[in-house]
Amino acid sequence: MFITKTEILITLEVGVLNIAKILKVKEMRRCIGCFSCMTSCAVVNRHNHSLAKSAIKIKTAGGLSGRMAAVVCVGCTGVRACAQACPTGALADREGGGVTLLPDRCTGCQKCVAACALGAVHFDSTTNQPIICKHCGVCPQFCTHGCLEMEEV
């Protein structure tokens, strides 16, 4: 199935409207490590083809023959450790869970990276800002094996 640029833009607009949906990792046993989710995230959200610019990271859970695992923001509700660690308030609570980055407030201190117990907050040394999943829904659209999906909360 081919996703058009218009469909991607519609998805991003839905994310901007803060419809309460959250990215869920559902069927990682199906994952073959194609990195389509990572590539689509980096291209759409960072305008870059580097996998390092993706908010979702796919890795093996145990060597070359192990299953694949996804490291991504789980959309914490209540206490959001990354937001609490931010001294400038650059991470605002997102409706439905997780956080939204307010780039103008970010000083690049990386305290949010250290605070995330899951390791789901990454840092972009080029922009000097964190890379955090904003639950926009792009990666599930490009996951050909149905490992990821958006779930209403």
PDB file of C-alpha atoms in Angstrom, residues 61-142:
ATOM      1  CA  ALA A  61      16.237  -7.747  21.846  1.00  0.00           C
ATOM      2  CA  GLY A  62      19.102 -10.229  21.972  1.00  0.00           C
ATOM      3  CA  GLY A  63      21.804 -10.517  19.345  1.00  0.00           C
ATOM      4  CA  LEU A  64      21.550 -11.259  15.649  1.00  0.00           C
ATOM      5  CA  SER A  65      18.947 -14.001  15.989  1.00  0.00           C
ATOM      6  CA  GLY A  66      16.834 -12.293  18.649  1.00  0.00           C
ATOM      7  CA  ARG A  67      13.480 -10.658  18.158  1.00  0.00           C
ATOM      8  CA  MET A  68      13.168  -6.975  17.450  1.00  0.00           C
ATOM      9  CA  ALA A  69      12.208  -4.420  20.119  1.00  0.00           C
ATOM     10  CA  ALA A  70      10.853  -0.893  19.778  1.00  0.00           C
ATOM     11  CA  VAL A  71      12.068   1.907  22.026  1.00  0.00           C
ATOM     12  CA  VAL A  72       9.561   4.744  21.896  1.00  0.00           C
ATOM     13  CA  CYS A  73       7.704   7.090  24.219  1.00  0.00           C
ATOM     14  CA  VAL A  74       4.836   5.214  25.853  1.00  0.00           C
ATOM     15  CA  GLY A  75       2.871   8.406  26.488  1.00  0.00           C
ATOM     16  CA  CYS A  76       3.118   8.607  30.256  1.00  0.00           C
ATOM     17  CA  THR A  77       0.164  10.167  32.020  1.00  0.00           C
ATOM     18  CA  GLY A  78       0.264  11.771  35.429  1.00  0.00           C
ATOM     19  CA  VAL A  79       3.931  12.144  36.312  1.00  0.00           C
ATOM     20  CA  ARG A  80       5.996  12.684  33.197  1.00  0.00           C
ATOM     21  CA  ALA A  81       9.615  12.339  34.323  1.00  0.00           C
ATOM     22  CA  CYS A  82      11.062  14.020  31.239  1.00  0.00           C
ATOM     23  CA  ALA A  83       8.858  17.089  31.697  1.00  0.00           C
ATOM     24  CA  GLN A  84       9.589  17.287  35.413  1.00  0.00           C
ATOM     25  CA  ALA A  85      13.323  17.166  34.761  1.00  0.00           C
ATOM     26  CA  CYS A  86      13.179  20.071  32.311  1.00  0.00           C
ATOM     27  CA  PRO A  87      14.263  23.258  34.103  1.00  0.00           C
ATOM     28  CA  THR A  88      12.784  25.587  31.460  1.00  0.00           C
ATOM     29  CA  GLY A  89       9.346  24.036  30.916  1.00  0.00           C
ATOM     30  CA  ALA A  90      10.176  23.106  27.322  1.00  0.00           C
ATOM     31  CA  LEU A  91       8.152  19.878  27.593  1.00  0.00           C
ATOM     32  CA  ALA A  92       4.433  20.491  27.942  1.00  0.00           C
ATOM     33  CA  ASP A  93       1.922  17.768  28.817  1.00  0.00           C
ATOM     34  CA  ARG A  94       0.252  16.362  25.718  1.00  0.00           C
ATOM     35  CA  GLU A  95      -3.443  15.476  25.755  1.00  0.00           C
ATOM     36  CA  GLY A  96      -3.741  11.702  25.966  1.00  0.00           C
ATOM     37  CA  GLY A  97      -0.232  11.211  27.358  1.00  0.00           C
ATOM     38  CA  GLY A  98       3.345  12.064  26.572  1.00  0.00           C
ATOM     39  CA  VAL A  99       4.758  15.515  26.008  1.00  0.00           C
ATOM     40  CA  THR A 100       5.068  18.190  23.365  1.00  0.00           C
ATOM     41  CA  LEU A 101       8.375  19.971  22.842  1.00  0.00           C
ATOM     42  CA  LEU A 102       8.300  23.769  22.959  1.00  0.00           C
ATOM     43  CA  PRO A 103      11.555  24.359  21.032  1.00  0.00           C
ATOM     44  CA  ASP A 104      11.875  28.040  21.909  1.00  0.00           C
ATOM     45  CA  ARG A 105      12.183  27.149  25.600  1.00  0.00           C
ATOM     46  CA  CYS A 106      14.691  24.306  25.195  1.00  0.00           C
ATOM     47  CA  THR A 107      18.280  25.041  26.236  1.00  0.00           C
ATOM     48  CA  GLY A 108      19.666  21.627  25.243  1.00  0.00           C
ATOM     49  CA  CYS A 109      20.558  20.597  28.812  1.00  0.00           C
ATOM     50  CA  GLN A 110      19.596  16.936  28.092  1.00  0.00           C
ATOM     51  CA  LYS A 111      18.031  16.437  31.531  1.00  0.00           C
ATOM     52  CA  CYS A 112      14.937  15.009  29.819  1.00  0.00           C
ATOM     53  CA  VAL A 113      17.102  12.359  28.138  1.00  0.00           C
ATOM     54  CA  ALA A 114      18.529  11.247  31.478  1.00  0.00           C
ATOM     55  CA  ALA A 115      15.100  11.310  33.180  1.00  0.00           C
ATOM     56  CA  CYS A 116      13.332   8.881  30.820  1.00  0.00           C
ATOM     57  CA  ALA A 117      13.572   5.431  32.398  1.00  0.00           C
ATOM     58  CA  LEU A 118      12.758   3.782  29.054  1.00  0.00           C
ATOM     59  CA  GLY A 119      15.486   5.566  27.115  1.00  0.00           C
ATOM     60  CA  ALA A 120      12.819   6.867  24.738  1.00  0.00           C
ATOM     61  CA  VAL A 121      14.057  10.462  24.703  1.00  0.00           C
ATOM     62  CA  HIS A 122      16.933  10.893  22.268  1.00  0.00           C
ATOM     63  CA  PHE A 123      19.069  13.948  21.609  1.00  0.00           C
ATOM     64  CA  ASP A 124      19.796  15.679  18.317  1.00  0.00           C
ATOM     65  CA  SER A 125      23.215  17.304  18.631  1.00  0.00           C
ATOM     66  CA  THR A 126      22.652  19.163  15.366  1.00  0.00           C
ATOM     67  CA  THR A 127      19.619  21.088  16.643  1.00  0.00           C
ATOM     68  CA  ASN A 128      20.662  20.807  20.306  1.00  0.00           C
ATOM     69  CA  GLN A 129      17.167  19.570  21.196  1.00  0.00           C
ATOM     70  CA  PRO A 130      15.562  16.313  22.290  1.00  0.00           C
ATOM     71  CA  ILE A 131      13.812  13.981  19.889  1.00  0.00           C
ATOM     72  CA  ILE A 132      10.615  12.756  21.521  1.00  0.00           C
ATOM     73  CA  CYS A 133       7.737  10.903  19.879  1.00  0.00           C
ATOM     74  CA  LYS A 134       4.803  13.224  19.371  1.00  0.00           C
ATOM     75  CA  HIS A 135       2.436  10.344  18.546  1.00  0.00           C
ATOM     76  CA  CYS A 136       1.646  11.755  15.101  1.00  0.00           C
ATOM     77  CA  GLY A 137       0.767   8.364  13.602  1.00  0.00           C
ATOM     78  CA  VAL A 138       3.189   8.356  10.676  1.00  0.00           C
ATOM     79  CA  CYS A 139       5.224   5.284  11.668  1.00  0.00           C
ATOM     80  CA  PRO A 140       2.262   2.839  11.856  1.00  0.00           C
ATOM     81  CA  GLN A 141       1.273   3.869   8.328  1.00  0.00           C
ATOM     82  CA  PHE A 142       4.645   2.695   7.027  1.00  0.00           C
TER      83      PHE A 142
END
